[in-house]
PDB file of C-alpha atoms in Angstrom:
ATOM      1  CA  UNK A   1     -12.813  -1.438 -28.583  1.00  0.00           C
ATOM      2  CA  UNK A   2     -13.998   2.448 -28.842  1.00  0.00           C
ATOM      3  CA  UNK A   3     -17.172   3.677 -27.036  1.00  0.00           C
ATOM      4  CA  UNK A   4     -19.360   3.483 -29.708  1.00  0.00           C
ATOM      5  CA  UNK A   5     -22.078   5.089 -27.480  1.00  0.00           C
ATOM      6  CA  UNK A   6     -20.317   8.431 -27.192  1.00  0.00           C
ATOM      7  CA  UNK A   7     -22.702   9.850 -29.336  1.00  0.00           C
ATOM      8  CA  UNK A   8     -26.136   8.829 -27.953  1.00  0.00           C
ATOM      9  CA  UNK A   9     -28.208  10.489 -29.633  1.00  0.00           C
ATOM     10  CA  UNK A  10     -27.166  11.462 -33.121  1.00  0.00           C
ATOM     11  CA  UNK A  11     -28.510  15.428 -33.228  1.00  0.00           C
ATOM     12  CA  UNK A  12     -27.029  17.729 -35.410  1.00  0.00           C
ATOM     13  CA  UNK A  13     -25.721  20.578 -32.799  1.00  0.00           C
ATOM     14  CA  UNK A  14     -26.531  24.356 -33.986  1.00  0.00           C
ATOM     15  CA  UNK A  15     -23.893  25.710 -35.278  1.00  0.00           C
ATOM     16  CA  UNK A  16     -22.252  29.058 -33.837  1.00  0.00           C
ATOM     17  CA  UNK A  17     -19.911  31.686 -35.699  1.00  0.00           C
ATOM     18  CA  UNK A  18     -16.527  30.538 -33.693  1.00  0.00           C
ATOM     19  CA  UNK A  19     -12.216  30.613 -34.676  1.00  0.00           C
ATOM     20  CA  UNK A  20     -11.477  29.004 -31.270  1.00  0.00           C
ATOM     21  CA  UNK A  21      -8.920  26.545 -31.497  1.00  0.00           C
ATOM     22  CA  UNK A  22      -9.350  22.994 -29.749  1.00  0.00           C
ATOM     23  CA  UNK A  23      -7.490  20.359 -28.525  1.00  0.00           C
ATOM     24  CA  UNK A  24      -8.880  16.807 -28.416  1.00  0.00           C
ATOM     25  CA  UNK A  25      -7.500  13.928 -26.617  1.00  0.00           C
ATOM     26  CA  UNK A  26      -8.457  10.611 -26.708  1.00  0.00           C
ATOM     27  CA  UNK A  27      -6.798   7.418 -27.600  1.00  0.00           C
ATOM     28  CA  UNK A  28      -9.531   6.425 -29.694  1.00  0.00           C
ATOM     29  CA  UNK A  29      -9.543   7.989 -33.173  1.00  0.00           C
ATOM     30  CA  UNK A  30     -13.636   6.527 -33.463  1.00  0.00           C
ATOM     31  CA  UNK A  31     -14.143   8.984 -30.406  1.00  0.00           C
ATOM     32  CA  UNK A  32     -11.644  12.212 -31.939  1.00  0.00           C
ATOM     33  CA  UNK A  33     -13.712  11.536 -35.409  1.00  0.00           C
ATOM     34  CA  UNK A  34     -16.788  12.064 -33.642  1.00  0.00           C
ATOM     35  CA  UNK A  35     -15.852  14.656 -31.107  1.00  0.00           C
ATOM     36  CA  UNK A  36     -14.083  16.627 -34.051  1.00  0.00           C
ATOM     37  CA  UNK A  37     -16.997  16.730 -36.328  1.00  0.00           C
ATOM     38  CA  UNK A  38     -19.274  18.081 -33.338  1.00  0.00           C
ATOM     39  CA  UNK A  39     -16.369  21.101 -32.707  1.00  0.00           C
ATOM     40  CA  UNK A  40     -16.104  21.603 -36.740  1.00  0.00           C
ATOM     41  CA  UNK A  41     -19.752  22.326 -36.795  1.00  0.00           C
ATOM     42  CA  UNK A  42     -18.940  25.162 -34.625  1.00  0.00           C
ATOM     43  CA  UNK A  43     -16.204  27.020 -36.915  1.00  0.00           C
ATOM     44  CA  UNK A  44     -13.669  25.607 -34.238  1.00  0.00           C
ATOM     45  CA  UNK A  45     -10.070  24.730 -35.885  1.00  0.00           C
ATOM     46  CA  UNK A  46      -9.189  20.826 -34.171  1.00  0.00           C
ATOM     47  CA  UNK A  47      -6.254  19.343 -33.040  1.00  0.00           C
ATOM     48  CA  UNK A  48      -5.887  15.959 -31.810  1.00  0.00           C
ATOM     49  CA  UNK A  49      -3.494  13.698 -29.625  1.00  0.00           C
ATOM     50  CA  UNK A  50      -3.845  10.181 -28.925  1.00  0.00           C
ATOM     51  CA  UNK A  51      -1.838   9.829 -25.749  1.00  0.00           C
ATOM     52  CA  UNK A  52      -1.079  12.356 -22.587  1.00  0.00           C
ATOM     53  CA  UNK A  53       2.627  13.445 -23.711  1.00  0.00           C
ATOM     54  CA  UNK A  54       1.342  14.064 -27.145  1.00  0.00           C
ATOM     55  CA  UNK A  55      -1.319  16.205 -25.353  1.00  0.00           C
ATOM     56  CA  UNK A  56       1.256  18.383 -23.415  1.00  0.00           C
ATOM     57  CA  UNK A  57       3.481  18.875 -26.461  1.00  0.00           C
ATOM     58  CA  UNK A  58       0.250  19.928 -28.512  1.00  0.00           C
ATOM     59  CA  UNK A  59      -1.072  22.221 -26.166  1.00  0.00           C
ATOM     60  CA  UNK A  60       2.498  23.585 -25.729  1.00  0.00           C
ATOM     61  CA  UNK A  61       2.978  24.292 -29.418  1.00  0.00           C
ATOM     62  CA  UNK A  62      -0.166  25.772 -30.310  1.00  0.00           C
ATOM     63  CA  UNK A  63      -1.716  27.184 -27.366  1.00  0.00           C
ATOM     64  CA  UNK A  64      -5.468  25.644 -28.089  1.00  0.00           C
ATOM     65  CA  UNK A  65      -8.540  27.779 -26.423  1.00  0.00           C
ATOM     66  CA  UNK A  66     -10.146  24.798 -25.250  1.00  0.00           C
ATOM     67  CA  UNK A  67      -8.798  21.633 -24.738  1.00  0.00           C
ATOM     68  CA  UNK A  68     -11.481  18.210 -24.722  1.00  0.00           C
ATOM     69  CA  UNK A  69      -9.864  15.556 -22.332  1.00  0.00           C
ATOM     70  CA  UNK A  70     -10.297  11.903 -22.165  1.00  0.00           C
ATOM     71  CA  UNK A  71      -8.977  10.074 -19.272  1.00  0.00           C
ATOM     72  CA  UNK A  72      -8.128   6.758 -20.073  1.00  0.00           C
ATOM     73  CA  UNK A  73      -4.694   7.499 -22.064  1.00  0.00           C
ATOM     74  CA  UNK A  74      -2.031   4.875 -22.381  1.00  0.00           C
ATOM     75  CA  UNK A  75       0.666   6.869 -21.111  1.00  0.00           C
ATOM     76  CA  UNK A  76      -0.631   8.876 -18.193  1.00  0.00           C
ATOM     77  CA  UNK A  77      -3.609   9.420 -16.268  1.00  0.00           C
ATOM     78  CA  UNK A  78      -6.265  12.236 -17.591  1.00  0.00           C
ATOM     79  CA  UNK A  79      -5.948  13.532 -14.074  1.00  0.00           C
ATOM     80  CA  UNK A  80      -1.761  14.130 -14.242  1.00  0.00           C
ATOM     81  CA  UNK A  81      -1.924  15.517 -17.898  1.00  0.00           C
ATOM     82  CA  UNK A  82      -4.872  17.956 -16.664  1.00  0.00           C
ATOM     83  CA  UNK A  83      -2.969  18.946 -13.540  1.00  0.00           C
ATOM     84  CA  UNK A  84       0.347  19.421 -15.408  1.00  0.00           C
ATOM     85  CA  UNK A  85      -1.162  21.644 -18.244  1.00  0.00           C
ATOM     86  CA  UNK A  86      -3.019  23.796 -15.628  1.00  0.00           C
ATOM     87  CA  UNK A  87       0.425  24.938 -14.003  1.00  0.00           C
ATOM     88  CA  UNK A  88       0.820  26.602 -16.938  1.00  0.00           C
ATOM     89  CA  UNK A  89      -1.887  27.279 -19.794  1.00  0.00           C
ATOM     90  CA  UNK A  90      -5.257  29.270 -19.426  1.00  0.00           C
ATOM     91  CA  UNK A  91      -7.558  27.148 -21.532  1.00  0.00           C
ATOM     92  CA  UNK A  92      -9.957  25.475 -20.016  1.00  0.00           C
ATOM     93  CA  UNK A  93     -10.011  21.823 -19.667  1.00  0.00           C
ATOM     94  CA  UNK A  94     -13.327  20.004 -20.541  1.00  0.00           C
ATOM     95  CA  UNK A  95     -13.265  16.226 -19.244  1.00  0.00           C
ATOM     96  CA  UNK A  96     -14.870  13.342 -20.630  1.00  0.00           C
ATOM     97  CA  UNK A  97     -14.937   9.851 -19.088  1.00  0.00           C
ATOM     98  CA  UNK A  98     -16.929   6.850 -18.366  1.00  0.00           C
ATOM     99  CA  UNK A  99     -16.615   6.899 -14.687  1.00  0.00           C
ATOM    100  CA  UNK A 100     -19.858   8.153 -13.230  1.00  0.00           C
ATOM    101  CA  UNK A 101     -18.810   8.092  -9.568  1.00  0.00           C
ATOM    102  CA  UNK A 102     -18.562  11.964  -7.615  1.00  0.00           C
ATOM    103  CA  UNK A 103     -15.098  11.334  -6.128  1.00  0.00           C
ATOM    104  CA  UNK A 104     -13.549  10.702  -9.278  1.00  0.00           C
ATOM    105  CA  UNK A 105     -15.375  13.933 -10.704  1.00  0.00           C
ATOM    106  CA  UNK A 106     -14.165  15.960  -7.539  1.00  0.00           C
ATOM    107  CA  UNK A 107     -10.741  14.858  -7.853  1.00  0.00           C
ATOM    108  CA  UNK A 108     -10.454  16.077 -11.562  1.00  0.00           C
ATOM    109  CA  UNK A 109     -11.846  19.077 -10.873  1.00  0.00           C
ATOM    110  CA  UNK A 110      -9.329  19.299  -7.501  1.00  0.00           C
ATOM    111  CA  UNK A 111      -7.145  18.795 -10.750  1.00  0.00           C
ATOM    112  CA  UNK A 112      -8.095  22.012 -12.536  1.00  0.00           C
ATOM    113  CA  UNK A 113     -10.546  20.656 -14.759  1.00  0.00           C
ATOM    114  CA  UNK A 114     -13.038  23.358 -15.796  1.00  0.00           C
ATOM    115  CA  UNK A 115     -16.105  20.719 -16.609  1.00  0.00           C
ATOM    116  CA  UNK A 116     -16.640  17.139 -16.422  1.00  0.00           C
ATOM    117  CA  UNK A 117     -18.724  15.178 -19.187  1.00  0.00           C
ATOM    118  CA  UNK A 118     -19.628  11.470 -18.502  1.00  0.00           C
ATOM    119  CA  UNK A 119     -20.384   9.430 -20.969  1.00  0.00           C
ATOM    120  CA  UNK A 120     -22.877   8.086 -22.944  1.00  0.00           C
ATOM    121  CA  UNK A 121     -23.699  11.581 -24.157  1.00  0.00           C
ATOM    122  CA  UNK A 122     -25.043  13.367 -27.326  1.00  0.00           C
ATOM    123  CA  UNK A 123     -23.521  16.127 -29.471  1.00  0.00           C
ATOM    124  CA  UNK A 124     -25.585  18.538 -28.314  1.00  0.00           C
ATOM    125  CA  UNK A 125     -24.755  18.788 -25.717  1.00  0.00           C
ATOM    126  CA  UNK A 126     -21.202  17.991 -25.992  1.00  0.00           C
ATOM    127  CA  UNK A 127     -21.938  21.398 -28.213  1.00  0.00           C
ATOM    128  CA  UNK A 128     -23.157  23.349 -25.150  1.00  0.00           C
ATOM    129  CA  UNK A 129     -20.666  22.523 -22.978  1.00  0.00           C
ATOM    130  CA  UNK A 130     -18.046  23.712 -25.360  1.00  0.00           C
ATOM    131  CA  UNK A 131     -19.641  27.098 -26.279  1.00  0.00           C
ATOM    132  CA  UNK A 132     -20.156  27.761 -22.402  1.00  0.00           C
ATOM    133  CA  UNK A 133     -16.322  27.305 -21.933  1.00  0.00           C
ATOM    134  CA  UNK A 134     -15.290  29.071 -25.180  1.00  0.00           C
ATOM    135  CA  UNK A 135     -17.974  31.902 -23.549  1.00  0.00           C
ATOM    136  CA  UNK A 136     -16.183  32.211 -20.104  1.00  0.00           C
ATOM    137  CA  UNK A 137     -12.992  32.180 -21.483  1.00  0.00           C
ATOM    138  CA  UNK A 138     -13.561  35.662 -24.089  1.00  0.00           C
ATOM    139  CA  UNK A 139     -15.176  37.190 -21.117  1.00  0.00           C
ATOM    140  CA  UNK A 140     -12.138  36.693 -18.930  1.00  0.00           C
ATOM    141  CA  UNK A 141      -9.709  37.617 -22.064  1.00  0.00           C
ATOM    142  CA  UNK A 142     -12.077  40.641 -22.348  1.00  0.00           C
ATOM    143  CA  UNK A 143     -11.889  42.108 -18.996  1.00  0.00           C
ATOM    144  CA  UNK A 144      -8.196  42.119 -19.343  1.00  0.00           C
ATOM    145  CA  UNK A 145      -8.082  43.979 -22.443  1.00  0.00           C
ATOM    146  CA  UNK A 146     -10.278  46.550 -20.930  1.00  0.00           C
ATOM    147  CA  UNK A 147      -7.178  47.504 -18.514  1.00  0.00           C
ATOM    148  CA  UNK A 148      -4.716  50.341 -19.791  1.00  0.00           C
ATOM    149  CA  UNK A 149      -0.969  49.247 -19.780  1.00  0.00           C
ATOM    150  CA  UNK A 150       0.387  50.627 -15.757  1.00  0.00           C
ATOM    151  CA  UNK A 151       3.290  51.985 -15.798  1.00  0.00           C
ATOM    152  CA  UNK A 152       5.809  51.471 -13.165  1.00  0.00           C
ATOM    153  CA  UNK A 153       8.702  53.238 -13.306  1.00  0.00           C
ATOM    154  CA  UNK A 154      10.042  52.180 -16.853  1.00  0.00           C
ATOM    155  CA  UNK A 155       8.382  48.710 -16.494  1.00  0.00           C
ATOM    156  CA  UNK A 156       5.142  48.455 -18.167  1.00  0.00           C
ATOM    157  CA  UNK A 157       2.600  46.095 -17.966  1.00  0.00           C
ATOM    158  CA  UNK A 158       0.443  46.149 -21.098  1.00  0.00           C
ATOM    159  CA  UNK A 159      -2.981  43.782 -20.198  1.00  0.00           C
ATOM    160  CA  UNK A 160      -3.794  43.811 -23.283  1.00  0.00           C
ATOM    161  CA  UNK A 161      -0.580  41.934 -25.353  1.00  0.00           C
ATOM    162  CA  UNK A 162       0.136  39.658 -21.790  1.00  0.00           C
ATOM    163  CA  UNK A 163       3.576  41.245 -21.674  1.00  0.00           C
ATOM    164  CA  UNK A 164       5.759  43.109 -19.390  1.00  0.00           C
ATOM    165  CA  UNK A 165       8.071  45.232 -20.547  1.00  0.00           C
ATOM    166  CA  UNK A 166      11.227  47.095 -18.709  1.00  0.00           C
ATOM    167  CA  UNK A 167      12.836  49.829 -21.258  1.00  0.00           C
ATOM    168  CA  UNK A 168      10.845  48.332 -23.938  1.00  0.00           C
ATOM    169  CA  UNK A 169      12.738  45.591 -23.599  1.00  0.00           C
ATOM    170  CA  UNK A 170      10.247  41.949 -23.056  1.00  0.00           C
ATOM    171  CA  UNK A 171      10.970  40.367 -19.704  1.00  0.00           C
ATOM    172  CA  UNK A 172      10.208  36.738 -20.850  1.00  0.00           C
ATOM    173  CA  UNK A 173       7.796  35.756 -18.002  1.00  0.00           C
ATOM    174  CA  UNK A 174       6.585  32.266 -17.902  1.00  0.00           C
ATOM    175  CA  UNK A 175       2.145  32.142 -18.052  1.00  0.00           C
ATOM    176  CA  UNK A 176       2.017  31.293 -14.339  1.00  0.00           C
ATOM    177  CA  UNK A 177       4.574  34.380 -13.915  1.00  0.00           C
ATOM    178  CA  UNK A 178       2.662  36.433 -15.492  1.00  0.00           C
ATOM    179  CA  UNK A 179      -0.668  35.320 -13.841  1.00  0.00           C
ATOM    180  CA  UNK A 180       0.604  36.563 -10.938  1.00  0.00           C
ATOM    181  CA  UNK A 181       1.500  40.053 -11.903  1.00  0.00           C
ATOM    182  CA  UNK A 182      -1.556  40.459 -13.607  1.00  0.00           C
ATOM    183  CA  UNK A 183      -3.616  39.544 -10.702  1.00  0.00           C
ATOM    184  CA  UNK A 184      -1.463  42.040  -8.583  1.00  0.00           C
ATOM    185  CA  UNK A 185      -0.864  44.720 -10.916  1.00  0.00           C
ATOM    186  CA  UNK A 186      -4.804  45.076 -11.592  1.00  0.00           C
ATOM    187  CA  UNK A 187      -5.487  45.547  -8.377  1.00  0.00           C
ATOM    188  CA  UNK A 188      -2.435  47.379  -7.393  1.00  0.00           C
ATOM    189  CA  UNK A 189      -2.352  48.723  -3.840  1.00  0.00           C
ATOM    190  CA  UNK A 190      -4.480  45.625  -2.526  1.00  0.00           C
ATOM    191  CA  UNK A 191      -3.379  43.328  -0.297  1.00  0.00           C
ATOM    192  CA  UNK A 192      -4.738  39.730  -2.019  1.00  0.00           C
ATOM    193  CA  UNK A 193      -4.598  36.688   0.062  1.00  0.00           C
ATOM    194  CA  UNK A 194      -2.499  33.617  -1.192  1.00  0.00           C
ATOM    195  CA  UNK A 195      -5.922  31.920  -2.028  1.00  0.00           C
ATOM    196  CA  UNK A 196      -7.067  34.756  -3.685  1.00  0.00           C
ATOM    197  CA  UNK A 197      -4.034  34.891  -6.309  1.00  0.00           C
ATOM    198  CA  UNK A 198      -4.254  31.118  -6.123  1.00  0.00           C
ATOM    199  CA  UNK A 199      -7.745  31.150  -7.260  1.00  0.00           C
ATOM    200  CA  UNK A 200      -7.162  33.461  -9.926  1.00  0.00           C
ATOM    201  CA  UNK A 201      -4.162  32.175 -11.341  1.00  0.00           C
ATOM    202  CA  UNK A 202      -4.829  28.568 -11.221  1.00  0.00           C
ATOM    203  CA  UNK A 203      -8.492  28.729 -11.026  1.00  0.00           C
ATOM    204  CA  UNK A 204      -8.409  26.102  -8.632  1.00  0.00           C
ATOM    205  CA  UNK A 205      -6.676  25.871  -5.331  1.00  0.00           C
ATOM    206  CA  UNK A 206      -4.695  22.831  -4.813  1.00  0.00           C
ATOM    207  CA  UNK A 207      -1.074  22.207  -2.643  1.00  0.00           C
ATOM    208  CA  UNK A 208      -0.250  24.462  -0.335  1.00  0.00           C
ATOM    209  CA  UNK A 209      -0.623  27.704  -1.962  1.00  0.00           C
ATOM    210  CA  UNK A 210       1.449  29.897   0.418  1.00  0.00           C
ATOM    211  CA  UNK A 211       4.865  27.473  -0.467  1.00  0.00           C
ATOM    212  CA  UNK A 212       3.608  27.084  -4.375  1.00  0.00           C
ATOM    213  CA  UNK A 213       3.413  31.264  -4.407  1.00  0.00           C
ATOM    214  CA  UNK A 214       6.115  32.116  -2.276  1.00  0.00           C
ATOM    215  CA  UNK A 215       8.745  29.986  -5.127  1.00  0.00           C
ATOM    216  CA  UNK A 216       7.201  31.572  -8.352  1.00  0.00           C
ATOM    217  CA  UNK A 217       7.163  35.286  -6.537  1.00  0.00           C
ATOM    218  CA  UNK A 218      10.635  34.749  -6.279  1.00  0.00           C
ATOM    219  CA  UNK A 219      11.057  33.623  -9.711  1.00  0.00           C
ATOM    220  CA  UNK A 220       9.072  36.876 -10.801  1.00  0.00           C
ATOM    221  CA  UNK A 221      11.081  39.409  -8.208  1.00  0.00           C
ATOM    222  CA  UNK A 222      14.278  38.693 -10.236  1.00  0.00           C
ATOM    223  CA  UNK A 223      12.741  39.757 -13.425  1.00  0.00           C
ATOM    224  CA  UNK A 224      11.116  42.239 -12.677  1.00  0.00           C
ATOM    225  CA  UNK A 225      12.502  44.032  -9.142  1.00  0.00           C
ATOM    226  CA  UNK A 226      15.658  46.135  -9.354  1.00  0.00           C
ATOM    227  CA  UNK A 227      17.120  44.273  -6.091  1.00  0.00           C
ATOM    228  CA  UNK A 228      15.397  41.010  -5.581  1.00  0.00           C
ATOM    229  CA  UNK A 229      16.791  40.573  -2.303  1.00  0.00           C
ATOM    230  CA  UNK A 230      14.714  44.172  -1.320  1.00  0.00           C
ATOM    231  CA  UNK A 231      11.651  44.166  -3.494  1.00  0.00           C
ATOM    232  CA  UNK A 232       9.809  47.241  -3.915  1.00  0.00           C
ATOM    233  CA  UNK A 233       6.863  46.512  -6.500  1.00  0.00           C
ATOM    234  CA  UNK A 234       5.840  42.873  -4.948  1.00  0.00           C
ATOM    235  CA  UNK A 235       5.332  43.678  -1.211  1.00  0.00           C
ATOM    236  CA  UNK A 236       5.439  40.359   1.108  1.00  0.00           C
ATOM    237  CA  UNK A 237       2.211  40.792   3.268  1.00  0.00           C
ATOM    238  CA  UNK A 238       3.714  38.448   6.076  1.00  0.00           C
ATOM    239  CA  UNK A 239       1.234  35.319   7.031  1.00  0.00           C
ATOM    240  CA  UNK A 240      -1.174  37.315   4.526  1.00  0.00           C
ATOM    241  CA  UNK A 241      -0.041  37.536   0.698  1.00  0.00           C
ATOM    242  CA  UNK A 242       1.007  39.966  -1.131  1.00  0.00           C
ATOM    243  CA  UNK A 243       0.627  43.109  -2.962  1.00  0.00           C
ATOM    244  CA  UNK A 244       1.551  45.254  -5.835  1.00  0.00           C
ATOM    245  CA  UNK A 245       3.084  48.774  -4.714  1.00  0.00           C
ATOM    246  CA  UNK A 246       3.860  51.291  -8.244  1.00  0.00           C
ATOM    247  CA  UNK A 247       6.362  53.786  -6.809  1.00  0.00           C
ATOM    248  CA  UNK A 248       5.676  56.986  -5.966  1.00  0.00           C
ATOM    249  CA  UNK A 249       5.561  59.951  -8.097  1.00  0.00           C
ATOM    250  CA  UNK A 250       8.399  62.143  -6.912  1.00  0.00           C
TER     251      UNK A 250
END
């Protein structure tokens, strides 16, 4: 049976102009409809998914600005969906769930969720949480846009366009590789610890940061370094982290 108590308070949420896209993931059509109604009052474009696998496919294809995710999915645990999505998508994840335990909330936040809303809840609270997440995402994007393109030889890192090119050709970085490069290049010359990089790229830490970063940095070096086995741009500080080192002018 659908959770008919989802909208505990039928009060209208204040509308706010928005061009955001939001993915709503829930196996109950009635819940998706109720959440869609709140989001559309905010001016958002809404995509829907009824299973975890559908959610991942839609997120990859549409690149939503925000994901509203229920935990009780028929094919996958919502936490697993969140964790997998967090590995490659920067979109904030707002979890909806009837589970109230502190351990459950910690588990979801550790999996990469940005906020957690327990049922029943009112449309006003949902709208407020959505606006807050979109506002933070916009601030992060605006921060990236303020950075001028960085040139390192014929390598150009365009923070605004979120692309790295060499000789005018895109290097085809994955979202994680771009996140690592952006984090290091935006603070060029400064050594960042594994945890600092991990927190900046994934927003939260889970697993062995140094080990996880090692894999992605190796792949990144294959794309941006002229001699990946002797890297000059991304310098390793053993036991500490990495540093982006632009080539010195001749």
